[in-house]
Coordinates of C-alpha atoms and ligand atoms in Angstrom, one line a residue:
X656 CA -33.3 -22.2 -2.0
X657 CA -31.8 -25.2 -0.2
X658 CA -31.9 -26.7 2.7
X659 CA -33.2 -25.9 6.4
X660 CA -31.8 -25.7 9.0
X661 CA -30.9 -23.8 12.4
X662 CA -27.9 -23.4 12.0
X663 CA -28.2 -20.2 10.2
X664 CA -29.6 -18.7 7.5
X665 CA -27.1 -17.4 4.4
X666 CA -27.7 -14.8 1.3
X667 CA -25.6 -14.9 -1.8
X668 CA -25.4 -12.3 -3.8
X669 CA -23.6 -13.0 -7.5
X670 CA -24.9 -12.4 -10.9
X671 CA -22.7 -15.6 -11.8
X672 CA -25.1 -18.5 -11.8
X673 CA -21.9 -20.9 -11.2
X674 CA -20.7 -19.3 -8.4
X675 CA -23.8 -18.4 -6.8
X676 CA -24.9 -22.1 -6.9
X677 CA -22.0 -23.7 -5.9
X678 CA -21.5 -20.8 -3.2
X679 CA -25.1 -22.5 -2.1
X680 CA -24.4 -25.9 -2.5
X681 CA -21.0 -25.7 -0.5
X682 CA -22.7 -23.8 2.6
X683 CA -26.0 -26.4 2.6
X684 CA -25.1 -29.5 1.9
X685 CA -21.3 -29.1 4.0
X686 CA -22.0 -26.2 6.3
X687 CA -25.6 -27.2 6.8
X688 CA -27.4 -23.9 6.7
X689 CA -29.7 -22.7 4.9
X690 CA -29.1 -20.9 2.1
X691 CA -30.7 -17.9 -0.8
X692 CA -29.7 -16.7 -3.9
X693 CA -29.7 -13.2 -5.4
X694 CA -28.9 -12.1 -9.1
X695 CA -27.9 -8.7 -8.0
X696 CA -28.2 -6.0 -5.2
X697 CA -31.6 -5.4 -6.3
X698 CA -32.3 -8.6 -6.4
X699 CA -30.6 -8.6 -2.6
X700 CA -32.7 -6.2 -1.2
X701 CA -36.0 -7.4 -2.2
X702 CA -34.7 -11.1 -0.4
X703 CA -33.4 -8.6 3.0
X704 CA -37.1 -7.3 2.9
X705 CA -38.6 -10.1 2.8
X706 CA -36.6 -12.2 5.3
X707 CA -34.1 -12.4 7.9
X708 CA -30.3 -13.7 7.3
X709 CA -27.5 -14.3 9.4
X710 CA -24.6 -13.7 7.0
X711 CA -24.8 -12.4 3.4
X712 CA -22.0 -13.0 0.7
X713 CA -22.0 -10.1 -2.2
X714 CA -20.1 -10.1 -5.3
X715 CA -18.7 -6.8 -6.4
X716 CA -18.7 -6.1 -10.3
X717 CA -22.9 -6.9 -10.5
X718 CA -25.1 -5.0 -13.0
X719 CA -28.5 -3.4 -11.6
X720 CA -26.5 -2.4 -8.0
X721 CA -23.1 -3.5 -7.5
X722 CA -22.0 -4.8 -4.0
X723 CA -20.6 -1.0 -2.9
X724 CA -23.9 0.5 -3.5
X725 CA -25.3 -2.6 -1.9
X726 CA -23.2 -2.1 1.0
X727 CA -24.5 1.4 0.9
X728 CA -28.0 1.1 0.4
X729 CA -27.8 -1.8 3.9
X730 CA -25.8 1.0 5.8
X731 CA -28.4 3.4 5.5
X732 CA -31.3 1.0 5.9
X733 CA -30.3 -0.1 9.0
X734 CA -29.8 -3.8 8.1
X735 CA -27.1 -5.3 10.8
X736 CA -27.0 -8.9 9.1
X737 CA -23.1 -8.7 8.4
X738 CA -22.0 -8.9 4.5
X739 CA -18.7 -10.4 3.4
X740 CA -17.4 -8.6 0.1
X741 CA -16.4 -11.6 -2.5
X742 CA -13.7 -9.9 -4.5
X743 CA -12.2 -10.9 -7.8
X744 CA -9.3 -7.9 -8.1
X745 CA -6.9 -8.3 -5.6
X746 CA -6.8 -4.7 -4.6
X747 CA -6.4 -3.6 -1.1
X748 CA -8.0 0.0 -2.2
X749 CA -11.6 -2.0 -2.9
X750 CA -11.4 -4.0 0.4
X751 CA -10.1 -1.0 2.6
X752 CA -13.1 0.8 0.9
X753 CA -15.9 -2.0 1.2
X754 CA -14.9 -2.4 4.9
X755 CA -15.3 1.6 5.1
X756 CA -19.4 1.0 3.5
X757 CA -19.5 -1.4 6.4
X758 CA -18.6 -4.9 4.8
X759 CA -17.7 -7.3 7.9
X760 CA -14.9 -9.1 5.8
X761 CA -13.5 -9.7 2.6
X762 CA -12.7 -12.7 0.8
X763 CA -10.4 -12.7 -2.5
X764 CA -12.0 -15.1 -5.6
X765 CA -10.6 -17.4 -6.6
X766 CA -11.6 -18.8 -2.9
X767 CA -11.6 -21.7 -1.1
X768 CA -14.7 -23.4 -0.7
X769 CA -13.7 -24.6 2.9
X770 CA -12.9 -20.6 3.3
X771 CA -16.6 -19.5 2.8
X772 CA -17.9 -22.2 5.5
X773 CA -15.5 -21.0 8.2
X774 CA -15.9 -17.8 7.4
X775 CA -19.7 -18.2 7.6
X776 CA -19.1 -20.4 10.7
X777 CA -17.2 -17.4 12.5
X778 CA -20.1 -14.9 11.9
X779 CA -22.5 -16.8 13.2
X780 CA -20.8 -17.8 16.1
X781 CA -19.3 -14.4 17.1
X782 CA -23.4 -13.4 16.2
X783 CA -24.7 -15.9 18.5
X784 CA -21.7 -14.8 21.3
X785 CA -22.9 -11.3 20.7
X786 CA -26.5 -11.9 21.3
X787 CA -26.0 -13.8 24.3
X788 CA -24.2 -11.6 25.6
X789 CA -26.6 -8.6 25.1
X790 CA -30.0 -11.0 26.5
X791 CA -27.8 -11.9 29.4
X792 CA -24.8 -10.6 31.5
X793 CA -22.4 -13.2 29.5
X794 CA -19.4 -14.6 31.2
X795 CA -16.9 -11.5 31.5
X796 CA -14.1 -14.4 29.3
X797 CA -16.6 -14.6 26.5
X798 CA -16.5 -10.7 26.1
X799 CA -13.2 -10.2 26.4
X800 CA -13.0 -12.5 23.8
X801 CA -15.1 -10.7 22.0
X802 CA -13.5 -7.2 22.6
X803 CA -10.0 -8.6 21.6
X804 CA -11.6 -9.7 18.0
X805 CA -13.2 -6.5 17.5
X806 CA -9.6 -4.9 18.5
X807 CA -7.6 -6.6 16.2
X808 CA -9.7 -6.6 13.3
X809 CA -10.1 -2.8 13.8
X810 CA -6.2 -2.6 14.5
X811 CA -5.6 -4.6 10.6
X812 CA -7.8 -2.0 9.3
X813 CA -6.5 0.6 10.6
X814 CA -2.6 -0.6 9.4
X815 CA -4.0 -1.3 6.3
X816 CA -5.8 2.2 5.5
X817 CA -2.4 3.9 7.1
X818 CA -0.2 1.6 4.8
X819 CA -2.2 2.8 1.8
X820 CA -1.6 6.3 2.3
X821 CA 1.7 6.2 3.5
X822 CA 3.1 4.3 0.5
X823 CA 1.1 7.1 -2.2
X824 CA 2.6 9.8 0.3
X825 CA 6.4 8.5 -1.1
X826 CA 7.0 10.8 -4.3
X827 CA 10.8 9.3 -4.4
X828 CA 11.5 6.0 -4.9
X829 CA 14.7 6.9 -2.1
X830 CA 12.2 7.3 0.5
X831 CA 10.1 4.1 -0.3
X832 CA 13.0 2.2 0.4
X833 CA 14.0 3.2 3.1
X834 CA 10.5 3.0 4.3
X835 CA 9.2 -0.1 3.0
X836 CA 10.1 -2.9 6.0
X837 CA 9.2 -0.1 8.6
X838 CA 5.6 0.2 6.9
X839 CA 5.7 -3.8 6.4
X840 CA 6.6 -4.1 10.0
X841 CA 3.6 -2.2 10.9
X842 CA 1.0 -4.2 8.5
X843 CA 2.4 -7.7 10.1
X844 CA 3.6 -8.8 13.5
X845 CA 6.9 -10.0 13.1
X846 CA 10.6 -9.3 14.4
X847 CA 12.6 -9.5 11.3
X848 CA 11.6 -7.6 7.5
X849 CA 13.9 -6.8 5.1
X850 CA 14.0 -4.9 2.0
X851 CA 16.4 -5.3 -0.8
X852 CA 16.8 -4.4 -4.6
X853 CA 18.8 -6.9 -6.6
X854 CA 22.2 -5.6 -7.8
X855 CA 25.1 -7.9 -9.8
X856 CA 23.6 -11.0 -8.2
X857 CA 23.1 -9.6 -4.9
X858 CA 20.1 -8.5 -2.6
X859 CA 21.3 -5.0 -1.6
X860 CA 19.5 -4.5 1.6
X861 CA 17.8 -0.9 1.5
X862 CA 16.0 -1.3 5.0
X863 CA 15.5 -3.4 7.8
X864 CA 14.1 -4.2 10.5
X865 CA 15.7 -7.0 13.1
X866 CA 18.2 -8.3 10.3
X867 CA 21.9 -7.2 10.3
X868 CA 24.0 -7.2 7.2
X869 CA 24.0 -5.1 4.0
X870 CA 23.9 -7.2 0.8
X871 CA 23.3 -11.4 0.5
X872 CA 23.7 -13.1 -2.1
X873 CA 20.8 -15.1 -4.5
X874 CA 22.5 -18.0 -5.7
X875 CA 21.5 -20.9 -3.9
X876 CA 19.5 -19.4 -1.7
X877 CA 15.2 -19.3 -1.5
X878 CA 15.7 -15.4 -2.4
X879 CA 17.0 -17.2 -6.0
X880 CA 13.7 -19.1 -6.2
X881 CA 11.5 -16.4 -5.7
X882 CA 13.1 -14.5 -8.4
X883 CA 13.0 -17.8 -11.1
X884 CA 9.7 -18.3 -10.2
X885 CA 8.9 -15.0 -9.8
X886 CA 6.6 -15.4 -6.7
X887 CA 6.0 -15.6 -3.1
X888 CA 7.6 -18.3 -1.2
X889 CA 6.8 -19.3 2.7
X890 CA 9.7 -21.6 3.3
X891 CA 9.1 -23.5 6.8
X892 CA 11.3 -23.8 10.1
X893 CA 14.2 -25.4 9.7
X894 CA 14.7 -24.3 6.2
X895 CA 18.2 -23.0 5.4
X896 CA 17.7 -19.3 6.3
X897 CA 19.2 -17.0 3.1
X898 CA 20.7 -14.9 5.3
X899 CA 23.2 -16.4 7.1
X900 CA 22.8 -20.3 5.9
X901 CA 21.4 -21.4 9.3
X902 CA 18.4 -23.8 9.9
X903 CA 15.5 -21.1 11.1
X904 CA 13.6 -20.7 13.9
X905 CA 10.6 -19.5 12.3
X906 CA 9.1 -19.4 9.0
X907 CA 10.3 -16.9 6.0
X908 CA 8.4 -15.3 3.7
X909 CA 9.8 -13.7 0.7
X910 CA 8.0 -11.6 -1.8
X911 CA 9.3 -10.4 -5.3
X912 CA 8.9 -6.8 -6.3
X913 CA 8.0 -7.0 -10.1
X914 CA 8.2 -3.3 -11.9
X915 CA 7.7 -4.1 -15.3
X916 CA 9.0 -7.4 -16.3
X917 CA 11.4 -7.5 -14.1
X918 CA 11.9 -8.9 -10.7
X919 CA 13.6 -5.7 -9.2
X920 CA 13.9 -6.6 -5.5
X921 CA 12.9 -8.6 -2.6
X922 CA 10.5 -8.4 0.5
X923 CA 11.1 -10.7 3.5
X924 CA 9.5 -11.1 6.4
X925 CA 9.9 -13.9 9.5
X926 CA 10.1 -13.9 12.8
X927 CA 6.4 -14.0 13.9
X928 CA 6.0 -12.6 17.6
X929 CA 3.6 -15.1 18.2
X930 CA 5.8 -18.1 16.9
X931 CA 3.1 -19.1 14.6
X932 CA 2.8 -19.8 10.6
X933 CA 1.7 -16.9 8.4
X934 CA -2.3 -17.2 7.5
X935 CA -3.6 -17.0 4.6
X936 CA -4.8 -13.1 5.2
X937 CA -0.8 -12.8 6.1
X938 CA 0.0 -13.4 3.1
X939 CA -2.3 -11.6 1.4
X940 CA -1.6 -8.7 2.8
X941 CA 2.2 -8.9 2.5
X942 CA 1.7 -9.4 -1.0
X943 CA -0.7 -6.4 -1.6
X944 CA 1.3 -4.5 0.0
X945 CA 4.4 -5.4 -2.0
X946 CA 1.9 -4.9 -5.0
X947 CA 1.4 -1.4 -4.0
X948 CA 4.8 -0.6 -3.4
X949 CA 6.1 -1.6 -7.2
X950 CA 3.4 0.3 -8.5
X951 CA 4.4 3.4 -7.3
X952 CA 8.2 2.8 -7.7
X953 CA 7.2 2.6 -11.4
X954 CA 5.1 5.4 -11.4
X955 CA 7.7 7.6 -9.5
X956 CA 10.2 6.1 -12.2
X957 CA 7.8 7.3 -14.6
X958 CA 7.4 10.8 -13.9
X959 CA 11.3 11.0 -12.8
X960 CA 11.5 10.6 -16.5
X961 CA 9.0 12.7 -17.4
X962 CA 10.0 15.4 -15.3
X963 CA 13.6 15.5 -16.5
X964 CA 12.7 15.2 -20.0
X965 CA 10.6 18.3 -19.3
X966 CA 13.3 20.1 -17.4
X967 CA 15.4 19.5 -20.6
X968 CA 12.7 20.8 -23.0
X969 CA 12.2 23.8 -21.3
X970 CA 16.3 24.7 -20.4
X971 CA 16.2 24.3 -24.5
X972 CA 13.6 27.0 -24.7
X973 CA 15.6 29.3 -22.4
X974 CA 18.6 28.9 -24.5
X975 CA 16.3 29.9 -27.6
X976 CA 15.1 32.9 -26.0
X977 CA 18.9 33.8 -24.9
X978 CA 20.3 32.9 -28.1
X979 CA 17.7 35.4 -29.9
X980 CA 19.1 38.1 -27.8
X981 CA 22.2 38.1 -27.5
X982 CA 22.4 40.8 -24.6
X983 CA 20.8 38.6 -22.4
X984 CA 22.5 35.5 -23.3
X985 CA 23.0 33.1 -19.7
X986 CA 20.9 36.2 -18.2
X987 CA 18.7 33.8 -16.9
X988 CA 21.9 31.7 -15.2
X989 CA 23.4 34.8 -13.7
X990 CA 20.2 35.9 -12.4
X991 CA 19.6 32.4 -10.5
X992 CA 23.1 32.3 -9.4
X993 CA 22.8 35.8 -7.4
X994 CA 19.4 34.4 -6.3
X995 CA 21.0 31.5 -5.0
X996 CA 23.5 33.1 -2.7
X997 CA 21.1 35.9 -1.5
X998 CA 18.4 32.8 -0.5
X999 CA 21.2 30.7 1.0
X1000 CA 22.7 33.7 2.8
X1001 CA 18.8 34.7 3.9
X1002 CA 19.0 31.1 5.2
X1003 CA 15.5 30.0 3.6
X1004 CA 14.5 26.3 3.1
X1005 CA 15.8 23.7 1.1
X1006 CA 12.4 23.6 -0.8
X1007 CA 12.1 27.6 -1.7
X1008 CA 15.7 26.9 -2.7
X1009 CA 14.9 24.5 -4.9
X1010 CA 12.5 26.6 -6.4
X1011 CA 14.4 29.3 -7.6
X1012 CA 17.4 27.1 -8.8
X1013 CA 14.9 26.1 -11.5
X1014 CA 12.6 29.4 -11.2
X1015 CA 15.3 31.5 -11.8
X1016 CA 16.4 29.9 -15.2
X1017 CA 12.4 29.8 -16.6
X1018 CA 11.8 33.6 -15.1
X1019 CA 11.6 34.8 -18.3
X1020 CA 10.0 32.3 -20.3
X1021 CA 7.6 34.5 -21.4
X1022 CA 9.5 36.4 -23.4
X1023 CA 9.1 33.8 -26.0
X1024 CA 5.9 35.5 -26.6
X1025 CA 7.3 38.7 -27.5
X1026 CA 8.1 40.2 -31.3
X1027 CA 12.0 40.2 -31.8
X1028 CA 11.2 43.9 -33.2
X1029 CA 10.3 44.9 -29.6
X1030 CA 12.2 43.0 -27.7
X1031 CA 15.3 43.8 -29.9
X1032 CA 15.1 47.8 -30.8
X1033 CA 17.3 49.4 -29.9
X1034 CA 15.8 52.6 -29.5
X1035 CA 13.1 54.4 -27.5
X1036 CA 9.8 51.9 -26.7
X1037 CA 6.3 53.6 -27.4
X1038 CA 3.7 52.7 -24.9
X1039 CA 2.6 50.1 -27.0
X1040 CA 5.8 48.2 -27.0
X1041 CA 6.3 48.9 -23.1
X1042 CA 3.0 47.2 -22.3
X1043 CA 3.8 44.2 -25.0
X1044 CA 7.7 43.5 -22.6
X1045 CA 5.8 44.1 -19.7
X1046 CA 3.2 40.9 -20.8
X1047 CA 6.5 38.6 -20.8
X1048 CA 5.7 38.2 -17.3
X1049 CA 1.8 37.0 -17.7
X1050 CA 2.7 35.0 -20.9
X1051 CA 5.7 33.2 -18.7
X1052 CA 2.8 32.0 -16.3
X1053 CA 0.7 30.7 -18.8
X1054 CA 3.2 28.9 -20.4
X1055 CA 4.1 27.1 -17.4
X1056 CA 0.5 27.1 -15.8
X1057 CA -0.7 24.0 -17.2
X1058 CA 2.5 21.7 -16.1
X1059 CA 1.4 20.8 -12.6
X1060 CA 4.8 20.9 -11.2
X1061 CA 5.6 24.6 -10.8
X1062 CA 2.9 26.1 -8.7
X1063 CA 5.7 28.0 -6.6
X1064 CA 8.0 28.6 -9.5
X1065 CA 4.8 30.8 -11.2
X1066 CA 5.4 32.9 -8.3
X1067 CA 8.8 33.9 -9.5
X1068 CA 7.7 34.1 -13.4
X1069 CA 4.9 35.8 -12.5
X1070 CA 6.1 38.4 -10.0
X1071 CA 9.7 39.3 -10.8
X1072 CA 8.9 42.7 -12.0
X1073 CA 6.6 43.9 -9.2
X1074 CA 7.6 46.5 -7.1
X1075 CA 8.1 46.8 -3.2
X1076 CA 5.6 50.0 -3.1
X1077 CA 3.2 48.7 -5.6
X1078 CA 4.0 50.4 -8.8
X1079 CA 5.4 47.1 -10.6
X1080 CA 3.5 44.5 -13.0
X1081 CA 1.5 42.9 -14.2
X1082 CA -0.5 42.6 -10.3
X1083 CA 0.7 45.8 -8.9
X1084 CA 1.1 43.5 -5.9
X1085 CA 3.3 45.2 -2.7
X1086 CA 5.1 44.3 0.1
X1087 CA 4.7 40.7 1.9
X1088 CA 1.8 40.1 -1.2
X1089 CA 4.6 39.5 -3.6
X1090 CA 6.7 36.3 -2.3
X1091 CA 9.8 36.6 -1.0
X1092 CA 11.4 34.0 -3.6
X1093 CA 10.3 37.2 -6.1
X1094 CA 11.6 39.8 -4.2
X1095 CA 14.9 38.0 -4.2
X1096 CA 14.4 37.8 -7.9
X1097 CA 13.5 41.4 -8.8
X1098 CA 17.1 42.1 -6.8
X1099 CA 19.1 39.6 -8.7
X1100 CA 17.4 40.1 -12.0
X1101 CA 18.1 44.2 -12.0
X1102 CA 21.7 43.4 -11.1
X1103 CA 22.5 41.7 -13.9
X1104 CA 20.2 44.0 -16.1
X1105 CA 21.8 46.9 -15.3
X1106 CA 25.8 45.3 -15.1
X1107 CA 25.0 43.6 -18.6
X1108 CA 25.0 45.2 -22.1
X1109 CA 21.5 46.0 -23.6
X1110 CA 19.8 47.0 -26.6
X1111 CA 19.8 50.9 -26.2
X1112 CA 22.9 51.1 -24.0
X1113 CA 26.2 49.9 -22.8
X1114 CA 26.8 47.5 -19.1
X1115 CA 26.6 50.1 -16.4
X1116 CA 29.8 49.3 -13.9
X1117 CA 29.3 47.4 -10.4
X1118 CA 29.3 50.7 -8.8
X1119 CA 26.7 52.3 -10.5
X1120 CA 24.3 49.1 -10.0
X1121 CA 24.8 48.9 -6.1
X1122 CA 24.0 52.8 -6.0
X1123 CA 20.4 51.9 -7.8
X1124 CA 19.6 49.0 -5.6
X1125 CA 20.6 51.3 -2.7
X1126 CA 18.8 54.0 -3.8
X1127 CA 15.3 52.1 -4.8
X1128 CA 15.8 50.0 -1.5
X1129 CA 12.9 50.1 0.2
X1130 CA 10.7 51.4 -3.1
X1131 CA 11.7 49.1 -5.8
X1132 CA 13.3 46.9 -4.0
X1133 CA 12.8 44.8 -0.7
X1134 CA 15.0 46.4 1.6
X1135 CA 15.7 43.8 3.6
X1136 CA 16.4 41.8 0.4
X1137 CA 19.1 44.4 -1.0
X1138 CA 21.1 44.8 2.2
X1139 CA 21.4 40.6 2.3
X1140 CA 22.7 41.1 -1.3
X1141 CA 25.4 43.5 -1.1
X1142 CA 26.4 41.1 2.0
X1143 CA 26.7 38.1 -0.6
X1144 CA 30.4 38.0 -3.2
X1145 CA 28.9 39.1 -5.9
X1146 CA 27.1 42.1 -4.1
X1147 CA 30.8 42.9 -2.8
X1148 CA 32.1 42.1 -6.1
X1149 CA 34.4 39.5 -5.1
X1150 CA 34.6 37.4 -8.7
X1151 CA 35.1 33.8 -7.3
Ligands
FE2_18 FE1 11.7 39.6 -16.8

């Protein structure tokens, strides 16, 4: 414990004996207040017990309790004194969160020494404001003053937690560009953001806000730097602007995106509406921000591979199936073509067409499961072997269950053999209970059943098909569903 004084009265929380004392000796001897230290949250609550501060500093990573569950444990105790969250991981999820357990600020380690006193020199000001304010009427300047703080630091928390989820809510790296200066607009105040990937020495300009042109080029300009150097760079006014080689008005602040080792495109932003320099908390946040952006362009890169990779597997495995019987071989691609047309002439969305354009192919997966002397005799099936084809269906859904990506498509796999009355498998599901992506299925896939050879007997002709799905309209089949079908060119049989 140093120093005494009226000033103000400051806790430090860190289980770093460095920083903790030069945290102390930086706010006594140049701030002037006095100061106490605490080894952990623990630690920090006995000192809040026993007296009163005016502004406590917590580190994060502590052992005992950490600065979240300190933040917690102050929250529900009641304690006002506000706390300012020392952070060593740049991470915009940890301060959004902290300020959510009711943390008045945040500052980012390595800090500046001359940081912690102004910051410590704000909160006790706007304290002493605050409390005047409440004893007396205060002067109505001094509260609007007030007000417009509270505002705007509610307003940057507010961007910041939107930002956050809007950047997770882009699942394609398309929509992130184009996105990307419209959320950055929205995290700062300025008049002119761009977004660009670098292409054959260019900066291909994705989106924009406030900047015209499509593509500039790096050589010799500041966006050249930033990639070199591979950092941010504030250049200042009357700086040659990269854009179109003038001196600027403002300053220019340009950001590399770095996915893997790469520097794979460029954030700018300038133009501040208020015709000031960016702060420090500027750009910090710009930087975060582009942080979080490259991170999910390379995790979206990362599953796009995945995905496809899986797509490929998994086309293989219908081709095995297929190639085992060869009755059925491109089945599965007939099938999704006739479901195809009937969805697109049922005019359904884009994303239940996408569902059967890749349903339709795995709709029998399942049959991977079953004996080649079932599904291949020819002859009469006991009951045994009727309930072992009829499992195809089940199997198909457990095969696909665990790869998060085809919730709907389990629909299809699961339910292309129900019936419209009920009296289909494996649910015995009826009516609206069995999807309509299934219904349009069950039509499609007893098409091609019936018009291809099988097994025990010869391709039945167009004809005789159309008069089935006529006939079990309404039973077997979704009416609705058939009559749409025999509307589409292969239900008229016109061979295109
Ligand atoms: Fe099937």
């Amino acid at each position: 414990m140093s120093g005494t004084s009226a000033k103000g009265k400051v806790l430090i929380i860190d289980d770093e004996p460095g920083v903790r004392d030069l945290l102390s000796q930086t706010l006594s001897e140049v701030g002037g207040y006095e100061t106490v230290v605490a080894t952990d949250g623990l630690d920090g609550i006995e000192k809040i017990r026993a007296s009163e501060f005016d502004v406590i500093f917590t580190d994060l990573a502590m052992p005992r309790l950490n600065g979240m569950d300190f933040l917690k444990k102050c929250k529900d105790t009641d304690v006002k004194t506000p706390v300012v969250v020392l952070t060593g991981v740049s991470s915009m999820e940890i301060a959004v969160n902290a300020m959510r357990q009711g943390a008045y600020d945040f500052i980012t380690k390595p800090f500046r020494l001359d940081k912690i006193v102004s910051t410590t020199e704000k909160i006790i000001g706007e304290r002493k404001l605050f409390g005047r304010l409440v004893s007396s009427q205060g002067s109505e300047a001094s509260l609007r003053t007030l007000n417009a703080e509270l505002f705007k630091k509610l307003q940057e928390i507010v961007a910041l937690h939107s930002i956050s989820t809007d950047v997770d809510g882009c699942h394609e790296n398309k929509e992130i560009f184009a996105r990307a200066a419209g959320m950055a607009a929205k995290l700062l105040t300025v008049n002119e953001v761009s977004f660009g990937i670098i292409q054959d020495g260019l900066l291909e300009i994705k989106s924009a806000i406030g900047v015209v042109g499509k593509a500039f080029p790096l050589v010799g300009t500041l966006f050249a730097r930033v990639v070199d150097k591979r950092r941010y760079h504030v250049a200042d006014v009357g700086e040659t602007s990269p854009y179109n080689g003038d001196a600027m008005p403002s300053q220019f602040l340009a950001i590399p995106l770095v996915v893997g080792d790469e520097v794979f495109g460029i954030l700018s932003v300038s133009g501040k509406a208020d015709g000031t320099a960016f702060s420090e908390e500027e750009v910090y946040l710009a930087v975060d921000f582009v942080k979080k952006v490259s991170s999910r362009i390379e995790n979206n890169a990362l599953y796009e591979v995945f995905f496809n990779n899986l797509v490929d597997s998994l086309k293989s495995l219908i081709a095995t199936i297929e190639a085992r019987d060869s009755y059925t071989k491109q089945h599965s691609e007939r099938v999704t073509m006739y479901a195809l047309q009937t969805a697109e002439a049922m005019r359904l969305g884009s994303d239940e067409i996408d569902t059967i354009r890749f349903g339709g192919y795995l709709h029998d997966i399942g049959k991977i499961g079953v004996r080649d002397t079932v599904l291949l005799k020819p002859g009469h099936l006991s009951d045994e072997e009727i309930l072992e084809i009829r499992l195809h269906a089940v199997i198909g859904d457990e095969i696909v269950k665990p790869m998060k990506f085809f919730e709907k498509e389990r629909e299809i796999i699961r339910h292309h053999h129900e019936h419209f009355n009920g009296s289909g498998y494996p649910d015995s599901a009826s009516g609206q209970e069995i999807s309509l992506i299934a219904r349009i299925l069950a039509v499609a896939d007893s098409y091609d059943a019936m018009t291809s050879n099988r097994p025990y007997r010869q391709a039945r002709t167009h004809e005789f098909a159309i008069g089935e799905l006529k006939r079990c309209a309404g039973t077997q089949f979704d009416p609705e569903v058939v009559r749409v079908f025999l509307e589409t060119p292969i239900g008229r049989e016109i061979r295109t």
